[in-house]
């Protein structure tokens, strides 16, 4: 084979190779661009939904890590907001539980901790029930009624959360007890209030 015909064969093979590689590499590039664009769309969706809540920053921080699961689905958004709130309530319940094991608690502290443990337990039940209802909403024939139930239950949770900290009034309670309960309950109340605002975006 002469060197020029060798060159021709080489160029030919190289071109075929390029033709084979190009479409897949272009697909990869365009898929990456699409992913980036949709990630941006999903975060924007959450930001704008959270904008309708009383605590938009708390809302965005809780939901943005789940952007790829929420996409632009309002039902999923509410579902994850509720699930996050339930998880935070489990956490609060466990810190209140640790608190109850502290030594040297006064009778009134014991009573407050006991009551807070009770309201947190009730909140877990109500939130779990709400999450189940929301998950089954899509196939339901009574969506409007069920959304009303959902709002009622979650409002009750919000009220309960505050009754626990209301007990501090006029009682001698140590800073440690007060701060632990205040911090976790306040956070829960913010998450719960945000869920209620997000439910208003459900259109049925
Ligand atoms: C949030 O709400 C404010 C006032 O209602 C509005 O000006 C702003 O554009 C909204 N931001 C987003 C991201 O929707
Ligand atoms: C809540 O906790 C469960 C179990 O740990 C986890 O699978 C789920 O992803 C959490 N939900 C959110 C919204 O973080
Ligand atoms: C619950 O506590 C765990 C461990 O401290 C933490 O990683 C998680 O983010 C908390 N979840 C919520 C919803 O606050
Ligand atoms: C709980 O914390 C909030 C905000 O940090 C504060 O305004 C409130 O007085 C605190 N309540 C108690 C009982 O410490």
CSV table of N, CA, C and O in Angstrom, one decimal, residues 38-149:
chain,number,residue,atom,x,y,z
A,38,UNK,N,-33.3,21.6,34.2
A,38,UNK,CA,-34.4,21.1,35.0
A,38,UNK,C,-34.2,21.3,36.5
A,38,UNK,O,-35.1,21.6,37.3
A,39,UNK,N,-32.9,21.0,36.9
A,39,UNK,CA,-32.6,21.2,38.4
A,39,UNK,C,-32.9,22.7,38.8
A,39,UNK,O,-33.4,22.9,39.8
A,40,UNK,N,-32.6,23.6,37.8
A,40,UNK,CA,-32.8,25.0,38.1
A,40,UNK,C,-34.4,25.3,38.2
A,40,UNK,O,-34.8,26.0,39.0
A,41,UNK,N,-35.1,24.7,37.2
A,41,UNK,CA,-36.6,24.8,37.2
A,41,UNK,C,-37.2,24.3,38.5
A,41,UNK,O,-38.0,24.9,39.1
A,42,UNK,N,-36.7,23.1,38.9
A,42,UNK,CA,-37.2,22.5,40.1
A,42,UNK,C,-37.0,23.3,41.4
A,42,UNK,O,-37.9,23.5,42.2
A,43,UNK,N,-35.8,23.9,41.5
A,43,UNK,CA,-35.5,24.8,42.6
A,43,UNK,C,-36.3,26.0,42.6
A,43,UNK,O,-36.7,26.5,43.6
A,44,UNK,N,-36.5,26.5,41.4
A,44,UNK,CA,-37.3,27.8,41.3
A,44,UNK,C,-38.8,27.5,41.7
A,44,UNK,O,-39.4,28.3,42.3
A,45,UNK,N,-39.3,26.3,41.3
A,45,UNK,CA,-40.6,25.9,41.7
A,45,UNK,C,-40.8,25.9,43.2
A,45,UNK,O,-41.7,26.4,43.8
A,46,UNK,N,-39.7,25.3,43.9
A,46,UNK,CA,-39.8,25.2,45.4
A,46,UNK,C,-39.7,26.6,46.0
A,46,UNK,O,-40.4,27.0,46.9
A,47,UNK,N,-38.8,27.4,45.4
A,47,UNK,CA,-38.7,28.8,45.9
A,47,UNK,C,-40.0,29.6,45.8
A,47,UNK,O,-40.4,30.3,46.8
A,48,UNK,N,-40.6,29.4,44.7
A,48,UNK,CA,-41.9,30.2,44.5
A,48,UNK,C,-43.0,29.6,45.4
A,48,UNK,O,-43.8,30.4,46.0
A,49,UNK,N,-43.0,28.3,45.6
A,49,UNK,CA,-44.0,27.7,46.5
A,49,UNK,C,-43.7,28.2,47.9
A,49,UNK,O,-44.7,28.6,48.7
A,50,UNK,N,-42.5,28.2,48.3
A,50,UNK,CA,-42.1,28.6,49.7
A,50,UNK,C,-42.4,30.0,49.9
A,50,UNK,O,-42.5,30.5,51.1
A,51,UNK,N,-42.4,30.8,48.9
A,51,UNK,CA,-42.6,32.2,49.0
A,51,UNK,C,-44.0,32.5,49.5
A,51,UNK,O,-44.3,33.6,50.0
A,52,UNK,N,-44.9,31.5,49.4
A,52,UNK,CA,-46.3,31.7,49.9
A,52,UNK,C,-46.4,31.3,51.4
A,52,UNK,O,-47.5,31.4,52.0
A,53,UNK,N,-45.3,30.9,52.0
A,53,UNK,CA,-45.3,30.5,53.4
A,53,UNK,C,-44.9,31.6,54.4
A,53,UNK,O,-44.3,32.6,53.9
A,54,UNK,N,-45.1,31.4,55.7
A,54,UNK,CA,-44.7,32.5,56.6
A,54,UNK,C,-43.2,32.4,56.9
A,54,UNK,O,-42.6,33.4,57.3
A,55,UNK,N,-42.6,31.2,56.7
A,55,UNK,CA,-41.1,31.0,56.9
A,55,UNK,C,-40.5,30.5,55.7
A,55,UNK,O,-40.1,29.3,55.6
A,56,UNK,N,-40.3,31.3,54.7
A,56,UNK,CA,-39.8,30.8,53.4
A,56,UNK,C,-38.4,30.2,53.4
A,56,UNK,O,-38.2,29.3,52.7
A,57,UNK,N,-37.6,30.8,54.3
A,57,UNK,CA,-36.2,30.2,54.3
A,57,UNK,C,-36.2,28.8,54.9
A,57,UNK,O,-35.5,28.0,54.4
A,58,UNK,N,-36.9,28.7,56.0
A,58,UNK,CA,-37.0,27.3,56.6
A,58,UNK,C,-37.6,26.3,55.6
A,58,UNK,O,-37.2,25.2,55.5
A,59,UNK,N,-38.6,26.8,54.9
A,59,UNK,CA,-39.3,26.0,53.9
A,59,UNK,C,-38.3,25.6,52.8
A,59,UNK,O,-38.2,24.4,52.5
A,60,UNK,N,-37.6,26.5,52.3
A,60,UNK,CA,-36.6,26.2,51.2
A,60,UNK,C,-35.5,25.3,51.6
A,60,UNK,O,-35.1,24.4,50.9
A,61,UNK,N,-35.0,25.5,52.8
A,61,UNK,CA,-33.9,24.7,53.4
A,61,UNK,C,-34.4,23.2,53.5
A,61,UNK,O,-33.6,22.3,53.3
A,62,UNK,N,-35.6,23.1,53.9
A,62,UNK,CA,-36.2,21.7,54.2
A,62,UNK,C,-36.4,21.0,52.8
A,62,UNK,O,-36.2,19.8,52.7
A,63,UNK,N,-36.9,21.7,51.8
A,63,UNK,CA,-37.4,21.1,50.6
A,63,UNK,C,-36.4,21.0,49.5
A,63,UNK,O,-36.4,20.1,48.7
A,64,UNK,N,-35.4,22.0,49.4
A,64,UNK,CA,-34.6,22.0,48.2
A,64,UNK,C,-33.7,20.8,48.1
A,64,UNK,O,-33.4,20.4,46.9
A,65,UNK,N,-33.3,20.1,49.2
A,65,UNK,CA,-32.5,18.8,48.9
A,65,UNK,C,-33.3,17.8,48.2
A,65,UNK,O,-32.8,16.8,47.7
A,66,UNK,N,-34.7,17.9,48.2
A,66,UNK,CA,-35.5,16.9,47.6
A,66,UNK,C,-36.1,17.4,46.2
A,66,UNK,O,-37.0,16.9,45.7
A,67,UNK,N,-35.4,18.4,45.7
A,67,UNK,CA,-35.9,19.1,44.4
A,67,UNK,C,-36.0,18.0,43.3
A,67,UNK,O,-37.0,18.1,42.6
A,68,UNK,N,-35.1,17.1,43.2
A,68,UNK,CA,-35.2,16.1,42.0
A,68,UNK,C,-36.4,15.2,42.2
A,68,UNK,O,-36.8,14.6,41.2
A,69,UNK,N,-36.8,15.0,43.4
A,69,UNK,CA,-38.0,14.1,43.7
A,69,UNK,C,-39.3,14.9,43.5
A,69,UNK,O,-40.3,14.4,43.0
A,70,UNK,N,-39.3,16.2,43.9
A,70,UNK,CA,-40.5,17.0,43.8
A,70,UNK,C,-40.7,17.5,42.4
A,70,UNK,O,-41.9,17.5,41.9
A,71,UNK,N,-39.7,17.7,41.6
A,71,UNK,CA,-39.8,18.3,40.3
A,71,UNK,C,-40.7,19.5,40.3
A,71,UNK,O,-40.4,20.5,41.0
A,72,UNK,N,-41.9,19.5,39.6
A,72,UNK,CA,-42.8,20.6,39.7
A,72,UNK,C,-44.2,20.1,40.1
A,72,UNK,O,-45.2,20.6,39.7
A,73,UNK,N,-44.2,19.1,41.0
A,73,UNK,CA,-45.4,18.4,41.4
A,73,UNK,C,-45.9,18.9,42.8
A,73,UNK,O,-45.2,18.6,43.8
A,74,UNK,N,-47.0,19.6,42.8
A,74,UNK,CA,-47.4,20.2,44.1
A,74,UNK,C,-47.8,19.2,45.1
A,74,UNK,O,-47.5,19.3,46.3
A,75,UNK,N,-48.4,18.1,44.6
A,75,UNK,CA,-48.8,17.0,45.6
A,75,UNK,C,-47.5,16.4,46.2
A,75,UNK,O,-47.5,16.2,47.5
A,76,UNK,N,-46.5,16.2,45.4
A,76,UNK,CA,-45.2,15.6,45.9
A,76,UNK,C,-44.6,16.6,46.9
A,76,UNK,O,-44.0,16.3,47.9
A,77,UNK,N,-44.7,17.9,46.5
A,77,UNK,CA,-44.1,19.0,47.3
A,77,UNK,C,-44.7,18.9,48.8
A,77,UNK,O,-44.0,19.0,49.8
A,78,UNK,N,-46.0,18.8,48.8
A,78,UNK,CA,-46.7,18.8,50.1
A,78,UNK,C,-46.4,17.5,50.8
A,78,UNK,O,-46.2,17.5,52.1
A,79,UNK,N,-46.3,16.4,50.1
A,79,UNK,CA,-46.0,15.1,50.7
A,79,UNK,C,-44.6,15.2,51.3
A,79,UNK,O,-44.4,14.7,52.5
A,80,UNK,N,-43.6,15.7,50.7
A,80,UNK,CA,-42.3,15.8,51.2
A,80,UNK,C,-42.2,16.8,52.4
A,80,UNK,O,-41.5,16.5,53.4
A,81,UNK,N,-42.9,17.9,52.3
A,81,UNK,CA,-43.0,18.9,53.4
A,81,UNK,C,-43.5,18.2,54.6
A,81,UNK,O,-43.0,18.4,55.7
A,82,UNK,N,-44.6,17.4,54.4
A,82,UNK,CA,-45.2,16.8,55.6
A,82,UNK,C,-44.3,15.7,56.1
A,82,UNK,O,-44.1,15.5,57.4
A,83,UNK,N,-43.6,14.9,55.2
A,83,UNK,CA,-42.7,13.9,55.7
A,83,UNK,C,-41.5,14.5,56.4
A,83,UNK,O,-41.1,13.9,57.5
A,84,UNK,N,-41.0,15.6,56.0
A,84,UNK,CA,-39.9,16.3,56.6
A,84,UNK,C,-40.4,16.8,58.0
A,84,UNK,O,-39.6,16.6,59.0
A,85,UNK,N,-41.6,17.3,58.1
A,85,UNK,CA,-42.1,17.7,59.4
A,85,UNK,C,-42.3,16.6,60.4
A,85,UNK,O,-42.0,16.7,61.6
A,86,UNK,N,-42.8,15.4,59.8
A,86,UNK,CA,-42.9,14.2,60.7
A,86,UNK,C,-41.5,13.8,61.2
A,86,UNK,O,-41.4,13.5,62.4
A,87,UNK,N,-40.5,13.8,60.3
A,87,UNK,CA,-39.2,13.5,60.8
A,87,UNK,C,-38.7,14.4,61.8
A,87,UNK,O,-38.0,14.0,62.8
A,88,UNK,N,-38.9,15.7,61.7
A,88,UNK,CA,-38.5,16.7,62.7
A,88,UNK,C,-39.2,16.4,64.0
A,88,UNK,O,-38.7,16.7,65.1
A,89,UNK,N,-40.4,16.0,63.9
A,89,UNK,CA,-41.2,15.7,65.1
A,89,UNK,C,-40.7,14.5,65.8
A,89,UNK,O,-40.6,14.4,67.1
A,90,UNK,N,-40.3,13.5,65.1
A,90,UNK,CA,-39.6,12.3,65.7
A,90,UNK,C,-38.3,12.8,66.4
A,90,UNK,O,-38.0,12.4,67.5
A,91,UNK,N,-37.6,13.7,65.8
A,91,UNK,CA,-36.4,14.2,66.4
A,91,UNK,C,-36.7,15.0,67.7
A,91,UNK,O,-36.0,14.8,68.7
A,92,UNK,N,-37.7,15.8,67.6
A,92,UNK,CA,-38.1,16.6,68.8
A,92,UNK,C,-38.5,15.6,69.9
A,92,UNK,O,-38.2,15.8,71.1
A,93,UNK,N,-39.3,14.6,69.5
A,93,UNK,CA,-39.7,13.6,70.5
A,93,UNK,C,-38.5,13.0,71.2
A,93,UNK,O,-38.6,12.8,72.4
A,94,UNK,N,-37.5,12.7,70.4
A,94,UNK,CA,-36.4,12.0,71.1
A,94,UNK,C,-35.5,13.0,71.9
A,94,UNK,O,-35.0,12.6,73.0
A,95,UNK,N,-35.5,14.3,71.6
A,95,UNK,CA,-34.8,15.2,72.5
A,95,UNK,C,-35.6,15.5,73.7
A,95,UNK,O,-35.0,15.6,74.8
A,96,UNK,N,-36.9,15.5,73.6
A,96,UNK,CA,-37.7,15.6,74.8
A,96,UNK,C,-37.6,14.4,75.7
A,96,UNK,O,-37.5,14.5,77.0
A,97,UNK,N,-37.5,13.2,75.1
A,97,UNK,CA,-37.3,12.0,75.8
A,97,UNK,C,-36.0,12.0,76.6
A,97,UNK,O,-35.9,11.6,77.8
A,98,UNK,N,-34.9,12.5,76.0
A,98,UNK,CA,-33.6,12.6,76.7
A,98,UNK,C,-33.7,13.6,77.8
A,98,UNK,O,-33.1,13.4,78.9
A,99,UNK,N,-34.5,14.6,77.6
A,99,UNK,CA,-34.6,15.7,78.6
A,99,UNK,C,-35.3,15.1,79.9
A,99,UNK,O,-34.9,15.4,81.0
A,100,UNK,N,-36.2,14.2,79.7
A,100,UNK,CA,-37.0,13.6,80.8
A,100,UNK,C,-36.1,12.7,81.7
A,100,UNK,O,-36.4,12.4,82.8
A,101,UNK,N,-34.9,12.3,81.1
A,101,UNK,CA,-34.0,11.5,81.9
A,101,UNK,C,-33.0,12.3,82.6
A,101,UNK,O,-32.1,11.7,83.3
A,102,UNK,N,-33.1,13.6,82.5
A,102,UNK,CA,-32.1,14.5,83.2
A,102,UNK,C,-32.3,14.4,84.7
A,102,UNK,O,-33.4,14.3,85.2
A,103,UNK,N,-31.2,14.5,85.4
A,103,UNK,CA,-31.3,14.5,86.9
A,103,UNK,C,-31.6,15.8,87.5
A,103,UNK,O,-31.3,16.9,86.9
A,104,UNK,N,-32.3,15.8,88.6
A,104,UNK,CA,-32.5,17.1,89.3
A,104,UNK,C,-33.6,17.9,88.8
A,104,UNK,O,-33.7,19.2,89.0
A,105,UNK,N,-34.6,17.3,88.1
A,105,UNK,CA,-35.7,18.1,87.5
A,105,UNK,C,-36.7,18.4,88.6
A,105,UNK,O,-37.0,17.5,89.5
A,106,UNK,N,-37.3,19.6,88.6
A,106,UNK,CA,-38.3,20.0,89.6
A,106,UNK,C,-39.6,19.3,89.2
A,106,UNK,O,-39.8,19.0,88.0
A,107,UNK,N,-40.6,19.2,90.1
A,107,UNK,CA,-41.9,18.7,89.8
A,107,UNK,C,-42.5,19.4,88.6
A,107,UNK,O,-43.1,18.8,87.7
A,108,UNK,N,-42.4,20.7,88.6
A,108,UNK,CA,-43.1,21.5,87.5
A,108,UNK,C,-42.4,21.2,86.2
A,108,UNK,O,-43.0,21.1,85.1
A,109,UNK,N,-41.1,21.0,86.2
A,109,UNK,CA,-40.3,20.7,85.0
A,109,UNK,C,-40.7,19.3,84.5
A,109,UNK,O,-41.0,19.1,83.3
A,110,UNK,N,-40.8,18.4,85.4
A,110,UNK,CA,-41.2,17.0,85.1
A,110,UNK,C,-42.6,17.1,84.4
A,110,UNK,O,-42.8,16.4,83.4
A,111,UNK,N,-43.5,17.9,84.9
A,111,UNK,CA,-44.8,17.9,84.4
A,111,UNK,C,-44.8,18.5,83.0
A,111,UNK,O,-45.5,18.0,82.1
A,112,UNK,N,-44.1,19.6,82.8
A,112,UNK,CA,-44.0,20.2,81.5
A,112,UNK,C,-43.4,19.3,80.5
A,112,UNK,O,-44.0,19.1,79.4
A,113,UNK,N,-42.4,18.6,80.8
A,113,UNK,CA,-41.7,17.7,79.9
A,113,UNK,C,-42.7,16.5,79.6
A,113,UNK,O,-42.8,16.1,78.4
A,114,UNK,N,-43.4,16.1,80.6
A,114,UNK,CA,-44.4,15.0,80.4
A,114,UNK,C,-45.4,15.4,79.4
A,114,UNK,O,-45.8,14.7,78.4
A,115,UNK,N,-45.9,16.7,79.6
A,115,UNK,CA,-47.0,17.2,78.7
A,115,UNK,C,-46.5,17.4,77.3
A,115,UNK,O,-47.2,17.1,76.3
A,116,UNK,N,-45.3,17.9,77.2
A,116,UNK,CA,-44.7,18.1,75.8
A,116,UNK,C,-44.5,16.8,75.1
A,116,UNK,O,-44.6,16.7,73.9
A,117,UNK,N,-44.0,15.8,75.9
A,117,UNK,CA,-43.9,14.4,75.3
A,117,UNK,C,-45.2,13.9,74.7
A,117,UNK,O,-45.3,13.3,73.7
A,118,UNK,N,-46.2,14.2,75.5
A,118,UNK,CA,-47.6,13.8,75.1
A,118,UNK,C,-48.0,14.5,73.8
A,118,UNK,O,-48.5,13.8,72.9
A,119,UNK,N,-47.9,15.8,73.8
A,119,UNK,CA,-48.4,16.5,72.6
A,119,UNK,C,-47.5,16.2,71.4
A,119,UNK,O,-48.0,16.1,70.3
A,120,UNK,N,-46.2,15.9,71.6
A,120,UNK,CA,-45.4,15.5,70.5
A,120,UNK,C,-45.8,14.1,69.9
A,120,UNK,O,-45.8,13.9,68.7
A,121,UNK,N,-46.1,13.3,70.9
A,121,UNK,CA,-46.6,11.9,70.4
A,121,UNK,C,-47.9,12.0,69.6
A,121,UNK,O,-48.1,11.4,68.6
A,122,UNK,N,-48.8,12.9,70.1
A,122,UNK,CA,-50.0,13.1,69.4
A,122,UNK,C,-49.8,13.7,68.0
A,122,UNK,O,-50.4,13.3,67.0
A,123,UNK,N,-48.8,14.6,67.9
A,123,UNK,CA,-48.5,15.3,66.7
A,123,UNK,C,-48.0,14.2,65.7
A,123,UNK,O,-48.3,14.3,64.5
A,124,UNK,N,-47.2,13.3,66.2
A,124,UNK,CA,-46.6,12.2,65.3
A,124,UNK,C,-47.8,11.4,64.7
A,124,UNK,O,-47.8,11.2,63.5
A,125,UNK,N,-48.8,11.1,65.5
A,125,UNK,CA,-49.9,10.3,65.0
A,125,UNK,C,-50.7,11.1,64.0
A,125,UNK,O,-51.1,10.6,62.9
A,126,UNK,N,-51.0,12.4,64.3
A,126,UNK,CA,-51.8,13.2,63.3
A,126,UNK,C,-51.0,13.4,62.0
A,126,UNK,O,-51.6,13.4,61.0
A,127,UNK,N,-49.7,13.6,62.1
A,127,UNK,CA,-48.9,13.9,60.9
A,127,UNK,C,-48.8,12.6,60.1
A,127,UNK,O,-48.9,12.7,58.8
A,128,UNK,N,-48.7,11.5,60.7
A,128,UNK,CA,-48.6,10.2,60.0
A,128,UNK,C,-49.9,9.9,59.3
A,128,UNK,O,-49.9,9.5,58.1
A,129,UNK,N,-51.0,10.2,60.0
A,129,UNK,CA,-52.3,10.0,59.4
A,129,UNK,C,-52.5,11.0,58.2
A,129,UNK,O,-53.0,10.5,57.1
A,130,UNK,N,-52.1,12.2,58.3
A,130,UNK,CA,-52.2,13.2,57.3
A,130,UNK,C,-51.3,12.8,56.0
A,130,UNK,O,-51.8,12.9,54.9
A,131,UNK,N,-50.1,12.3,56.3
A,131,UNK,CA,-49.3,11.8,55.2
A,131,UNK,C,-49.9,10.7,54.4
A,131,UNK,O,-49.8,10.7,53.2
A,132,UNK,N,-50.5,9.8,55.1
A,132,UNK,CA,-51.2,8.7,54.5
A,132,UNK,C,-52.3,9.2,53.6
A,132,UNK,O,-52.5,8.7,52.5
A,133,UNK,N,-53.1,10.1,54.2
A,133,UNK,CA,-54.3,10.6,53.4
A,133,UNK,C,-53.8,11.4,52.1
A,133,UNK,O,-54.3,11.2,51.1
A,134,UNK,N,-52.7,12.1,52.3
A,134,UNK,CA,-52.2,12.9,51.2
A,134,UNK,C,-51.6,11.9,50.1
A,134,UNK,O,-51.8,12.2,48.9
A,135,UNK,N,-51.0,10.8,50.5
A,135,UNK,CA,-50.4,9.9,49.6
A,135,UNK,C,-51.5,9.2,48.8
A,135,UNK,O,-51.3,8.8,47.6
A,136,UNK,N,-52.7,9.0,49.4
A,136,UNK,CA,-53.8,8.4,48.7
A,136,UNK,C,-54.8,9.3,48.0
A,136,UNK,O,-55.8,8.9,47.5
A,137,UNK,N,-54.4,10.6,48.0
A,137,UNK,CA,-55.3,11.6,47.5
A,137,UNK,C,-55.6,11.4,46.0
A,137,UNK,O,-56.8,11.6,45.6
A,138,UNK,N,-54.6,11.1,45.3
A,138,UNK,CA,-54.7,11.0,43.8
A,138,UNK,C,-55.8,10.1,43.3
A,138,UNK,O,-56.6,10.5,42.4
A,139,UNK,N,-56.0,9.0,44.0
A,139,UNK,CA,-57.0,8.1,43.5
A,139,UNK,C,-58.4,8.2,44.2
A,139,UNK,O,-59.3,7.4,44.1
A,140,UNK,N,-58.5,9.3,45.1
A,140,UNK,CA,-59.7,9.4,45.9
A,140,UNK,C,-60.9,10.1,45.2
A,140,UNK,O,-60.7,10.9,44.3
A,141,UNK,N,-62.1,9.7,45.6
A,141,UNK,CA,-63.3,10.4,45.0
A,141,UNK,C,-63.7,11.5,45.9
A,141,UNK,O,-64.7,12.2,45.5
A,142,UNK,N,-63.1,11.7,47.0
A,142,UNK,CA,-63.5,12.8,47.9
A,142,UNK,C,-62.4,13.7,48.3
A,142,UNK,O,-62.1,14.0,49.4
A,143,UNK,N,-61.7,14.2,47.2
A,143,UNK,CA,-60.5,15.0,47.4
A,143,UNK,C,-60.7,16.2,48.3
A,143,UNK,O,-59.9,16.5,49.2
A,144,UNK,N,-61.8,17.0,48.0
A,144,UNK,CA,-62.0,18.2,48.7
A,144,UNK,C,-62.2,18.0,50.2
A,144,UNK,O,-61.6,18.6,51.0
A,145,UNK,N,-63.0,16.9,50.5
A,145,UNK,CA,-63.2,16.5,51.9
A,145,UNK,C,-61.9,16.2,52.6
A,145,UNK,O,-61.6,16.5,53.7
A,146,UNK,N,-61.1,15.4,51.9
A,146,UNK,CA,-59.9,14.9,52.5
A,146,UNK,C,-58.9,16.0,52.7
A,146,UNK,O,-58.1,16.0,53.6
A,147,UNK,N,-58.8,16.9,51.8
A,147,UNK,CA,-57.9,18.1,52.0
A,147,UNK,C,-58.4,18.9,53.2
A,147,UNK,O,-57.6,19.4,53.9
A,148,UNK,N,-59.7,19.0,53.4
A,148,UNK,CA,-60.2,19.7,54.5
A,148,UNK,C,-59.8,19.0,55.8
A,148,UNK,O,-59.4,19.6,56.8
A,149,UNK,N,-59.9,17.6,55.8
A,149,UNK,CA,-59.5,16.8,57.0
A,149,UNK,C,-58.0,17.1,57.3
A,149,UNK,O,-57.6,17.4,58.4
